[in-house]
Coordinates of C-alpha atoms in Angstrom, one line a residue:
Chain Y
M1 CA -43.1 1.5 5.5
Q2 CA -43.2 4.5 3.1
A3 CA -40.2 4.6 0.8
P4 CA -37.6 7.3 1.6
D5 CA -38.4 10.6 -0.2
G6 CA -38.0 10.4 -3.9
L7 CA -37.6 6.7 -4.0
D8 CA -41.2 5.5 -4.1
D9 CA -41.1 5.1 -7.9
L10 CA -38.0 2.9 -7.6
Y11 CA -39.0 0.9 -4.5
Q12 CA -42.7 0.2 -5.2
D13 CA -44.4 -2.2 -2.9
I14 CA -44.8 -4.9 -5.5
I15 CA -41.0 -4.8 -6.2
L16 CA -40.3 -5.1 -2.5
D17 CA -42.8 -8.0 -2.3
H18 CA -40.9 -9.9 -4.9
Y19 CA -37.6 -9.1 -3.2
R20 CA -38.8 -10.3 0.1
S21 CA -40.5 -13.4 -1.3
P22 CA -39.0 -14.3 -4.6
R23 CA -41.1 -16.6 -6.8
N24 CA -39.8 -19.8 -8.4
Q25 CA -36.9 -20.1 -6.0
G26 CA -34.5 -23.0 -6.5
A27 CA -32.6 -24.8 -9.2
L28 CA -34.4 -27.4 -11.3
E29 CA -32.7 -30.8 -11.2
H30 CA -32.7 -31.7 -14.9
P31 CA -33.0 -28.4 -16.7
H32 CA -33.0 -28.1 -20.5
L33 CA -31.7 -24.6 -20.3
H34 CA -29.5 -22.9 -17.7
G35 CA -27.8 -19.6 -17.5
E36 CA -25.5 -17.8 -15.1
G37 CA -25.7 -14.0 -14.8
F38 CA -23.1 -11.9 -13.0
N39 CA -22.9 -8.2 -12.7
P40 CA -19.3 -7.5 -11.4
F41 CA -20.2 -3.8 -10.8
C42 CA -22.3 -4.7 -7.8
G43 CA -21.8 -8.4 -7.3
D44 CA -25.4 -9.4 -8.3
Q45 CA -25.7 -13.0 -9.4
I46 CA -28.5 -15.1 -11.0
H47 CA -28.6 -18.8 -11.7
L48 CA -31.5 -19.6 -13.9
T49 CA -32.8 -23.1 -14.9
M50 CA -35.7 -24.0 -17.2
T51 CA -37.4 -27.1 -18.6
L52 CA -39.3 -27.4 -21.9
G53 CA -42.4 -29.5 -22.5
E54 CA -42.9 -31.7 -25.5
D55 CA -44.7 -28.8 -27.2
G56 CA -41.5 -26.8 -26.9
R57 CA -43.0 -24.4 -24.4
I58 CA -41.3 -23.6 -21.1
N59 CA -42.9 -25.6 -18.4
G60 CA -40.6 -25.2 -15.5
V61 CA -38.6 -22.3 -14.1
G62 CA -36.3 -22.0 -11.1
F63 CA -33.9 -19.3 -10.2
V64 CA -31.5 -18.6 -7.3
G65 CA -29.6 -15.4 -6.9
Q66 CA -28.2 -12.8 -4.6
G67 CA -28.0 -9.1 -5.1
C68 CA -29.9 -5.9 -4.8
S69 CA -33.6 -5.6 -4.5
I70 CA -34.0 -4.5 -8.1
S71 CA -32.0 -7.3 -9.7
Q72 CA -33.8 -10.0 -7.6
A73 CA -37.3 -8.6 -7.9
S74 CA -36.9 -8.2 -11.6
A75 CA -35.7 -11.8 -12.0
S76 CA -38.6 -13.0 -9.8
M77 CA -41.2 -11.2 -11.9
L78 CA -39.7 -12.5 -15.1
S79 CA -39.7 -16.1 -13.8
D80 CA -43.3 -15.7 -13.0
Q81 CA -44.3 -15.0 -16.6
L82 CA -42.1 -17.4 -18.5
K83 CA -44.2 -20.6 -18.2
G84 CA -46.1 -21.4 -21.4
K85 CA -43.9 -19.3 -23.6
T86 CA -41.9 -20.8 -26.5
L87 CA -38.3 -19.8 -26.7
D88 CA -39.0 -17.4 -29.5
E89 CA -41.7 -15.8 -27.4
A90 CA -39.3 -15.6 -24.5
E91 CA -36.8 -13.8 -26.6
A92 CA -39.4 -11.4 -27.8
F93 CA -40.3 -10.8 -24.2
V94 CA -36.7 -9.9 -23.4
R95 CA -36.6 -7.5 -26.3
M96 CA -39.7 -5.9 -25.1
F97 CA -38.4 -5.4 -21.6
K98 CA -35.0 -4.1 -22.9
G99 CA -37.0 -1.6 -25.0
I100 CA -38.9 -0.4 -21.9
M101 CA -35.6 0.0 -20.0
Q102 CA -34.2 2.0 -22.9
G103 CA -37.1 4.4 -22.6
E104 CA -39.8 3.1 -25.0
E105 CA -43.3 4.2 -24.1
V106 CA -45.5 1.5 -22.5
S107 CA -49.0 1.5 -24.0
E108 CA -52.0 0.7 -21.7
E109 CA -52.4 -2.5 -23.6
L110 CA -48.8 -3.6 -23.0
E111 CA -49.0 -2.5 -19.4
E112 CA -52.0 -4.8 -18.9
E113 CA -50.2 -7.6 -20.6
I114 CA -47.0 -7.4 -18.6
G115 CA -48.7 -6.9 -15.3
E116 CA -46.4 -6.5 -12.4
I117 CA -43.4 -6.0 -14.6
A118 CA -44.7 -2.5 -15.5
S119 CA -43.8 -1.5 -12.0
L120 CA -40.1 -1.6 -13.0
Q121 CA -40.6 1.4 -15.2
G122 CA -39.6 3.6 -12.3
V123 CA -36.1 2.1 -12.5
R124 CA -35.6 4.2 -15.7
Q125 CA -35.1 7.3 -13.6
F126 CA -32.1 5.7 -12.0
P127 CA -29.8 4.8 -15.0
V128 CA -27.2 2.9 -13.0
R129 CA -29.9 0.6 -11.8
I130 CA -31.1 -0.4 -15.2
K131 CA -28.3 -3.0 -15.4
C132 CA -29.6 -4.5 -12.2
A133 CA -33.2 -4.8 -13.6
L134 CA -31.8 -6.4 -16.8
L135 CA -29.6 -9.0 -15.2
G136 CA -32.3 -11.8 -15.0
W137 CA -33.4 -11.0 -18.6
T138 CA -29.9 -11.1 -20.1
T139 CA -29.3 -14.3 -18.3
L140 CA -32.4 -15.8 -19.9
Q141 CA -31.2 -14.5 -23.3
D142 CA -27.8 -16.2 -22.8
A143 CA -29.4 -19.4 -21.7
I144 CA -31.6 -19.6 -24.8
R145 CA -28.6 -18.7 -27.1
E146 CA -26.5 -21.4 -25.5
Y147 CA -29.4 -24.0 -25.7
R148 CA -29.8 -23.3 -29.4
E149 CA -26.0 -23.5 -30.1
T150 CA -25.8 -26.9 -28.4
A151 CA -28.9 -28.2 -30.0
S152 CA -27.9 -27.2 -33.5
Chain R
M1 CA -5.1 21.7 13.9
Y2 CA -7.0 23.6 11.2
D3 CA -10.5 25.1 11.1
V4 CA -12.6 22.5 9.2
S5 CA -15.4 25.0 8.3
A6 CA -12.9 27.4 6.9
V7 CA -11.3 24.6 4.9
R8 CA -14.7 23.5 3.5
N9 CA -15.0 27.0 2.0
D10 CA -11.9 26.3 -0.1
F11 CA -13.8 23.5 -1.9
P12 CA -16.6 24.9 -4.1
I13 CA -18.2 21.6 -4.8
L14 CA -19.0 21.1 -1.1
S15 CA -21.6 23.8 -1.2
R16 CA -23.7 22.1 -3.8
Q17 CA -26.9 20.2 -3.2
V18 CA -27.7 16.7 -4.3
N19 CA -31.4 15.7 -4.4
G20 CA -32.3 18.8 -2.5
K21 CA -29.9 18.0 0.3
P22 CA -26.4 19.3 1.1
L23 CA -23.8 17.1 -0.5
V24 CA -22.1 14.8 2.0
Y25 CA -19.2 13.5 0.0
L26 CA -17.8 10.3 1.6
D27 CA -16.3 8.6 -1.5
N28 CA -12.8 10.1 -1.0
A29 CA -11.0 6.8 -1.5
A30 CA -12.3 6.8 -5.1
T31 CA -11.4 10.4 -5.7
S32 CA -11.1 13.6 -3.6
Q33 CA -12.7 17.0 -4.2
K34 CA -10.6 20.0 -5.3
P35 CA -9.7 23.2 -3.6
Q36 CA -10.2 26.5 -5.5
S37 CA -6.5 27.1 -5.5
M38 CA -5.9 23.9 -7.5
I39 CA -8.7 24.8 -9.9
D40 CA -7.3 28.3 -10.3
A41 CA -3.8 26.8 -11.2
L42 CA -5.4 24.9 -14.1
V43 CA -7.3 27.9 -15.3
D44 CA -4.3 30.2 -14.9
Y45 CA -2.2 27.8 -17.0
Y46 CA -4.7 27.6 -19.8
S47 CA -5.5 31.3 -19.7
R48 CA -2.1 32.8 -19.4
Y49 CA 0.8 30.5 -20.5
N50 CA -0.5 27.3 -22.2
S51 CA 2.4 26.0 -24.3
N52 CA 4.3 22.9 -24.9
V53 CA 7.3 22.2 -22.6
H54 CA 10.9 21.4 -23.1
R55 CA 11.1 22.9 -26.6
G56 CA 10.6 26.4 -28.0
V57 CA 12.6 29.4 -26.9
H58 CA 9.6 31.6 -26.7
T59 CA 8.3 33.0 -23.5
L60 CA 5.2 30.9 -23.0
S61 CA 7.2 27.7 -23.5
M62 CA 9.7 28.8 -21.0
E63 CA 7.1 29.7 -18.5
A64 CA 5.3 26.5 -19.0
T65 CA 8.5 24.5 -18.6
D66 CA 9.4 26.3 -15.5
A67 CA 6.0 25.7 -13.9
Y68 CA 6.0 22.1 -14.9
E69 CA 9.4 21.4 -13.4
L70 CA 8.6 23.5 -10.3
A71 CA 5.6 21.2 -9.8
R72 CA 7.9 18.2 -10.0
Q73 CA 10.1 19.9 -7.4
K74 CA 7.2 20.5 -5.0
I75 CA 6.0 17.0 -5.3
A76 CA 9.5 15.6 -4.7
T77 CA 9.8 17.7 -1.6
F78 CA 6.3 16.5 -0.5
I79 CA 7.5 12.8 -0.4
N80 CA 11.1 13.8 0.5
A81 CA 12.6 12.4 -2.7
P82 CA 16.3 13.1 -3.0
S83 CA 15.7 14.9 -6.3
P84 CA 12.9 15.8 -8.7
D85 CA 14.6 13.6 -11.2
N86 CA 13.4 10.6 -9.3
L87 CA 9.8 11.4 -10.2
I88 CA 8.2 10.3 -13.4
F89 CA 4.8 11.9 -14.3
V90 CA 2.3 9.3 -15.4
R91 CA -1.5 9.4 -15.6
N92 CA -2.3 7.5 -12.4
T93 CA -1.2 4.7 -10.1
S94 CA -2.1 2.0 -12.5
E95 CA 0.0 3.5 -15.2
A96 CA 2.9 3.9 -12.7
I97 CA 2.8 0.3 -11.7
N98 CA 2.5 -0.9 -15.3
L99 CA 5.6 1.2 -16.2
V100 CA 7.5 -0.8 -13.6
A101 CA 6.0 -4.1 -14.9
Y102 CA 6.8 -3.3 -18.5
S103 CA 10.2 -1.7 -18.0
W104 CA 11.9 -3.1 -14.9
A105 CA 10.1 -6.4 -14.5
A106 CA 10.3 -7.3 -18.2
A107 CA 14.1 -6.9 -18.1
N108 CA 14.7 -8.4 -14.6
L109 CA 12.1 -11.2 -14.0
K110 CA 13.3 -14.6 -15.1
K111 CA 11.9 -18.1 -15.0
G112 CA 11.7 -19.4 -11.5
D113 CA 11.7 -15.9 -9.9
R114 CA 9.1 -14.8 -7.5
V115 CA 7.1 -11.6 -6.9
V116 CA 5.5 -11.2 -3.5
S117 CA 2.4 -9.1 -3.0
T118 CA -0.6 -9.1 -0.6
E119 CA -4.2 -10.3 -0.4
M120 CA -5.4 -6.7 0.1
E121 CA -4.2 -5.1 -3.1
H122 CA -6.3 -3.0 -5.4
H123 CA -6.4 -4.6 -8.9
S124 CA -3.9 -2.0 -10.1
N125 CA -1.2 -3.7 -8.0
L126 CA -2.2 -7.2 -8.6
V127 CA -3.2 -7.6 -12.3
P128 CA 0.1 -6.2 -13.7
W129 CA 2.0 -8.7 -11.6
Q130 CA -0.2 -11.6 -12.7
H131 CA 0.8 -10.7 -16.2
A132 CA 4.4 -10.1 -15.6
V133 CA 5.0 -13.4 -13.8
A134 CA 3.1 -15.3 -16.5
E135 CA 5.3 -13.6 -19.2
A136 CA 8.5 -14.5 -17.3
G137 CA 7.6 -17.9 -16.1
A138 CA 7.9 -16.6 -12.5
E139 CA 5.5 -17.0 -9.7
L140 CA 3.3 -14.6 -7.6
K141 CA 2.9 -15.2 -3.9
L142 CA 0.7 -13.2 -1.5
M143 CA 1.0 -12.1 2.1
K144 CA -2.2 -12.9 3.9
M145 CA -4.7 -10.7 5.6
A146 CA -4.8 -11.5 9.4
E147 CA -8.0 -12.0 11.4
D148 CA -7.8 -8.4 12.7
Y149 CA -7.6 -7.1 9.1
S150 CA -3.9 -6.2 9.5
L151 CA -1.3 -7.6 7.1
D152 CA 0.0 -11.0 8.4
L153 CA 3.8 -10.8 8.4
S154 CA 4.3 -14.1 10.1
E155 CA 5.0 -16.0 6.9
L156 CA 7.1 -13.2 5.5
D157 CA 10.4 -15.0 6.0
E158 CA 9.2 -18.1 4.1
L159 CA 7.7 -16.0 1.4
L160 CA 10.9 -14.1 0.8
T161 CA 13.1 -16.6 -0.9
P162 CA 16.4 -15.8 -2.6
Q163 CA 14.4 -16.1 -5.9
T164 CA 12.2 -13.2 -4.8
K165 CA 12.9 -10.2 -7.1
L166 CA 10.2 -7.8 -6.1
V167 CA 7.8 -7.2 -3.2
A168 CA 4.9 -5.0 -4.4
F169 CA 2.4 -4.0 -1.7
T170 CA -0.1 -1.4 -0.7
Q171 CA 0.7 1.1 2.1
M172 CA -3.0 1.5 2.8
S173 CA -5.9 -0.8 1.7
N174 CA -8.7 1.0 -0.1
V175 CA -11.2 -1.5 1.2
L176 CA -10.1 -2.0 4.9
G177 CA -8.1 1.2 5.5
T178 CA -5.3 -1.0 6.8
I179 CA -2.0 0.8 7.0
T180 CA 0.8 -1.7 6.4
P181 CA 4.2 -1.6 8.1
A182 CA 5.8 -0.4 4.8
K183 CA 9.3 0.3 6.2
E184 CA 9.6 -3.2 7.8
I185 CA 8.4 -4.9 4.5
V186 CA 10.9 -2.9 2.4
A187 CA 13.7 -3.8 4.8
A188 CA 12.7 -7.5 4.6
A189 CA 12.6 -7.4 0.8
H190 CA 16.1 -5.8 0.7
R191 CA 17.5 -8.5 3.0
V192 CA 16.9 -11.1 0.3
G193 CA 18.0 -8.8 -2.5
A194 CA 14.5 -8.0 -3.8
L195 CA 13.3 -4.5 -4.7
A196 CA 10.2 -3.1 -3.0
L197 CA 7.3 -1.2 -4.7
V198 CA 4.9 0.7 -2.6
D199 CA 1.3 1.3 -3.9
A200 CA 0.8 4.7 -2.1
A201 CA -2.4 5.7 -3.9
Q202 CA -4.3 5.7 -0.6
S203 CA -1.4 6.7 1.7
V204 CA 0.2 9.8 0.1
P205 CA -3.1 11.8 0.2
H206 CA -3.7 11.0 3.9
I207 CA -0.4 10.4 5.8
A208 CA 3.1 11.9 5.6
V209 CA 5.2 9.7 3.4
D210 CA 9.0 9.9 3.2
V211 CA 10.5 7.8 0.5
Q212 CA 14.0 8.0 1.9
D213 CA 12.8 6.9 5.3
L214 CA 10.9 4.0 3.7
D215 CA 13.9 3.2 1.5
C216 CA 11.5 1.9 -1.1
D217 CA 12.7 1.4 -4.7
F218 CA 9.4 2.4 -6.3
L219 CA 6.4 4.4 -5.0
A220 CA 3.3 5.1 -7.0
F221 CA 0.4 7.4 -6.4
S222 CA -2.4 9.4 -8.2
G223 CA -3.0 13.1 -8.1
H224 CA -6.8 13.0 -8.1
K225 CA -7.1 11.3 -4.7
M226 CA -5.0 14.1 -3.1
A227 CA -6.9 17.3 -4.1
G228 CA -5.2 17.3 -7.5
P229 CA -6.6 16.8 -11.0
M230 CA -7.5 13.6 -12.7
G231 CA -5.0 12.3 -15.3
I232 CA -1.8 12.9 -13.4
G233 CA 0.1 10.5 -11.2
V234 CA 3.6 10.0 -10.1
L235 CA 6.1 7.1 -10.0
Y236 CA 9.0 7.7 -7.7
V237 CA 12.0 5.5 -8.5
K238 CA 15.3 5.3 -6.5
S239 CA 18.2 6.7 -8.6
E240 CA 20.3 3.5 -8.9
V241 CA 17.3 1.5 -10.1
L242 CA 16.0 4.2 -12.4
E243 CA 19.4 4.5 -14.1
Q244 CA 19.3 0.9 -15.1
M245 CA 15.7 1.0 -16.5
E246 CA 14.9 1.0 -20.2
P247 CA 12.1 3.3 -21.4
F248 CA 8.6 2.0 -21.4
L249 CA 7.1 4.3 -24.0
R250 CA 9.2 5.6 -26.9
G251 CA 8.7 8.6 -29.1
G252 CA 8.8 12.4 -28.8
E253 CA 10.1 14.3 -25.9
M254 CA 12.1 11.4 -24.4
V255 CA 15.0 11.3 -26.9
L256 CA 18.4 13.0 -27.0
E257 CA 19.4 12.3 -30.6
V258 CA 17.5 10.5 -33.4
T259 CA 18.8 9.3 -36.7
Y260 CA 16.8 7.2 -39.3
E261 CA 18.3 4.1 -37.8
K262 CA 18.3 4.7 -34.0
A263 CA 17.9 7.0 -31.1
T264 CA 19.5 7.8 -27.8
W265 CA 17.5 8.7 -24.7
A266 CA 17.1 12.0 -23.0
D267 CA 18.2 12.4 -19.4
L268 CA 16.1 11.2 -16.5
P269 CA 13.3 11.6 -15.9
M270 CA 12.3 12.7 -19.4
K271 CA 13.5 9.4 -20.8
F272 CA 10.3 8.0 -19.3
E273 CA 7.9 10.8 -20.4
A274 CA 7.3 10.2 -24.1
G275 CA 5.0 12.6 -25.8
T276 CA 3.6 15.9 -24.7
P277 CA 2.9 15.5 -21.0
S278 CA -0.1 16.6 -19.0
V279 CA 1.4 20.0 -18.2
A280 CA -1.7 21.7 -16.7
D281 CA -2.4 18.6 -14.5
S282 CA 1.2 18.4 -13.2
I283 CA 1.0 22.1 -12.3
G284 CA -2.4 21.5 -10.7
L285 CA -0.9 18.6 -8.6
G286 CA 1.8 21.0 -7.5
A287 CA -0.9 23.4 -6.3
A288 CA -2.7 20.6 -4.5
V289 CA 0.6 19.7 -2.8
D290 CA 1.0 23.3 -1.7
Y291 CA -2.5 23.2 -0.2
L292 CA -1.9 19.9 1.7
T293 CA 1.5 21.2 2.9
A294 CA -0.1 24.4 4.2
L295 CA -2.7 22.4 6.2
G296 CA 0.0 20.0 7.4
M297 CA -0.1 16.2 6.7
D298 CA 0.1 15.4 10.4
N299 CA -3.0 17.6 11.0
I300 CA -4.8 16.0 8.2
R301 CA -4.0 12.6 9.6
Q302 CA -5.1 13.6 13.1
H303 CA -8.4 15.0 11.7
E304 CA -9.1 11.8 9.9
V305 CA -8.2 9.6 12.9
E306 CA -10.7 11.6 15.1
L307 CA -13.4 11.5 12.5
T308 CA -13.0 7.7 11.8
T309 CA -13.0 7.0 15.5
Y310 CA -16.2 9.0 15.8
A311 CA -17.7 7.2 12.8
L312 CA -16.8 3.7 14.2
E313 CA -18.4 4.6 17.5
R314 CA -21.6 5.8 15.8
F315 CA -21.7 2.7 13.6
K316 CA -22.1 0.6 16.8
E317 CA -25.6 2.1 17.2
L318 CA -26.6 0.1 14.1
E319 CA -27.1 -3.4 15.3
E320 CA -27.3 -5.0 11.9
V321 CA -24.2 -3.3 10.6
T322 CA -20.8 -5.1 10.4
T323 CA -17.7 -3.0 9.7
Y324 CA -14.5 -4.4 8.3
G325 CA -11.0 -3.1 9.1
P326 CA -8.6 -2.8 12.0
T327 CA -9.9 -1.4 15.3
D328 CA -6.4 -0.1 16.1
M329 CA -6.5 3.5 14.7
S330 CA -2.7 3.6 14.5
I331 CA -2.9 1.2 11.6
R332 CA -6.1 2.4 10.0
G333 CA -6.9 5.2 7.6
G334 CA -10.2 7.0 7.1
V335 CA -11.9 4.1 5.3
V336 CA -14.9 2.2 6.7
S337 CA -16.3 -0.7 4.7
F338 CA -19.5 -2.1 6.0
T339 CA -22.5 -4.3 5.3
M340 CA -26.0 -4.1 6.8
G341 CA -27.8 -7.4 7.3
N342 CA -28.9 -8.7 4.0
V343 CA -29.6 -5.3 2.5
H344 CA -27.5 -5.1 -0.6
P345 CA -24.9 -2.3 -0.7
H346 CA -26.4 -1.0 -3.9
D347 CA -29.7 -0.4 -2.2
I348 CA -27.9 1.2 0.7
G349 CA -26.1 3.5 -1.7
Q350 CA -29.3 4.4 -3.4
V351 CA -31.1 5.5 -0.3
L352 CA -28.1 7.4 0.9
D353 CA -27.8 9.2 -2.4
Q354 CA -31.4 10.4 -2.0
A355 CA -30.2 11.9 1.3
G356 CA -27.3 13.6 -0.5
V357 CA -24.8 11.2 1.0
A358 CA -22.2 9.8 -1.6
I359 CA -20.6 6.5 -0.7
R360 CA -19.1 3.7 -2.8
T361 CA -20.7 0.3 -3.2
G362 CA -19.3 -2.8 -4.8
H363 CA -15.9 -4.6 -4.6
H364 CA -13.8 -1.4 -4.8
C365 CA -11.5 -2.8 -7.5
A366 CA -10.3 -5.4 -5.0
M367 CA -12.5 -8.3 -6.1
P368 CA -10.4 -11.2 -4.7
L369 CA -10.2 -9.5 -1.2
V370 CA -13.9 -8.8 -1.0
R371 CA -15.1 -12.1 -2.4
S372 CA -12.5 -14.6 -1.4
R373 CA -11.3 -13.2 1.9
L374 CA -14.2 -11.2 3.3
H375 CA -16.6 -13.7 1.6
L376 CA -18.9 -10.9 0.6
P377 CA -20.4 -10.2 -2.9
A378 CA -19.9 -6.5 -2.2
T379 CA -19.6 -3.9 0.6
A380 CA -20.6 -0.3 1.1
R381 CA -17.7 2.1 1.9
A382 CA -17.5 5.5 3.5
S383 CA -14.1 7.2 3.1
F384 CA -13.1 10.5 4.7
Y385 CA -10.8 13.3 3.8
L386 CA -9.6 16.5 5.4
Y387 CA -12.8 18.4 4.9
N388 CA -15.3 15.9 6.3
T389 CA -17.1 16.6 9.6
E390 CA -18.8 14.8 12.4
A391 CA -22.1 16.3 11.2
E392 CA -21.6 14.5 7.9
V393 CA -21.0 11.2 9.8
D394 CA -24.3 11.9 11.5
A395 CA -26.0 12.4 8.1
L396 CA -24.5 9.0 7.1
I397 CA -25.8 7.3 10.2
D398 CA -29.2 8.9 9.8
G399 CA -29.4 7.7 6.2
L400 CA -28.4 4.2 7.3
K401 CA -31.1 4.2 9.9
T402 CA -33.7 5.1 7.2
T403 CA -32.3 2.4 5.0
S404 CA -32.5 -0.2 7.8
R405 CA -36.1 0.7 8.7
F406 CA -37.1 0.5 5.0
F407 CA -35.4 -2.7 4.1
G408 CA -35.1 -4.3 7.5
D409 CA -38.2 -6.4 7.0
A410 CA -36.9 -7.6 3.7
S411 CA -33.5 -8.5 5.1
S412 CA -34.9 -10.5 8.0
R413 CA -37.2 -12.5 5.8
R414 CA -34.5 -13.4 3.3
S415 CA -31.9 -14.5 5.8

């Protein structure tokens, strides 16, 4: 169905598709990293688990959550692109996405690289929803920070 | 009754558009809109007689002081307080309750004492007591919410032990709209020698409140939810309690005589109003009270009962919608919290905003009630005031139908 007037940038088909069928659903049994994200403003929750391969790259991702379409779709898109990244690369990925949400231009090159995630640019027109879009990402950032603190 | 369309003309904001649609403002439990007469009172004060109060012999200061104290008198009459001296001006309900916690409770709560509250409190009448009992080594016990969303009084006798020093409760829940039997609870508190504090933030704007009839010891409310300005609220305290209380804030304006060593306090209620008060906002609240009084609180209540009844009927058309709150309108205010299948309240609020309809989404500053009792992460909430219309309820329902069609598929697949 067509999005209500004025909301087609926010509720793009690809976003609704991730909301309806979130990818990488579930909690991994023996994760190396895990994070809990909570946005008390709207009650959105994300539980993120990840495993690392011997090469130090993320080889398993699972998330469960409840919340609005934007928070869940954004986390789903993120989970889809984490595998194969080192933790440093994952952190750079978070910084890149935060930059986009803060209004940084997305070059054609970057748009190609991030694929579906580019569809979240429409969220920028709705400032209160930026926090929703960021929830999965800040949860990832916290998970990496905690992993490093425990490991060191 | 009054003419709602004429009343709407008194509120300039109601003629604005949001996203190209007429504003439908249904977030009145968060804050109400303001009539022109109230706005004029603020402008008039700042344009004609802005001055500090209770000092200076000059004309402006005397005019400002007179207007400030006249506002206190009007508000005292509005809640039928015995005297304006029973009213302390504060910023809002939270500050009023904190004043009681820091002044009265700090001096009177002892180890082993008990404070009784309810499961349906706004954070502002829960968090200060959590802190106060922790400081004193006392305990906090809660009256439960019943199955029908009323307040369950069946355990009241067990809850109210001789150790109970205070019963602090809401007169109307901001989430459920539940109106509690305040007079009965106050009487029960007094039977065990406890004092009673009424959080009237949601009740004073919507129903006639008479503090002498309630016989409560404290009653707190905010101006901005009752057509008044933000930044002004009121704490009513019964005289014999107020006379025993020590100041909460110390400094200018609240003293009688000061030496380098010590100070004595000004008379009530100034003893509790340290520093330059919010003079304009107090005068604005006085103007708001004039406005409400002219319409008549019973008329306002009747209008909201009719509108809420209509809204609850229309909500029934939406199969996937669940509403929360009493069905008995005699114990319900104009608040309708609801959920719609698995569509998150935030998405509901977004689609409605696009249609110009403003509602609240989230936990409504009552996180334990929403999460632990209703077992929901969040709800959507429409709340009405004296100027809302059936046509606006229709706009809400239309917006919800759009939301449901758009997200319906998503919601069924996630469930």
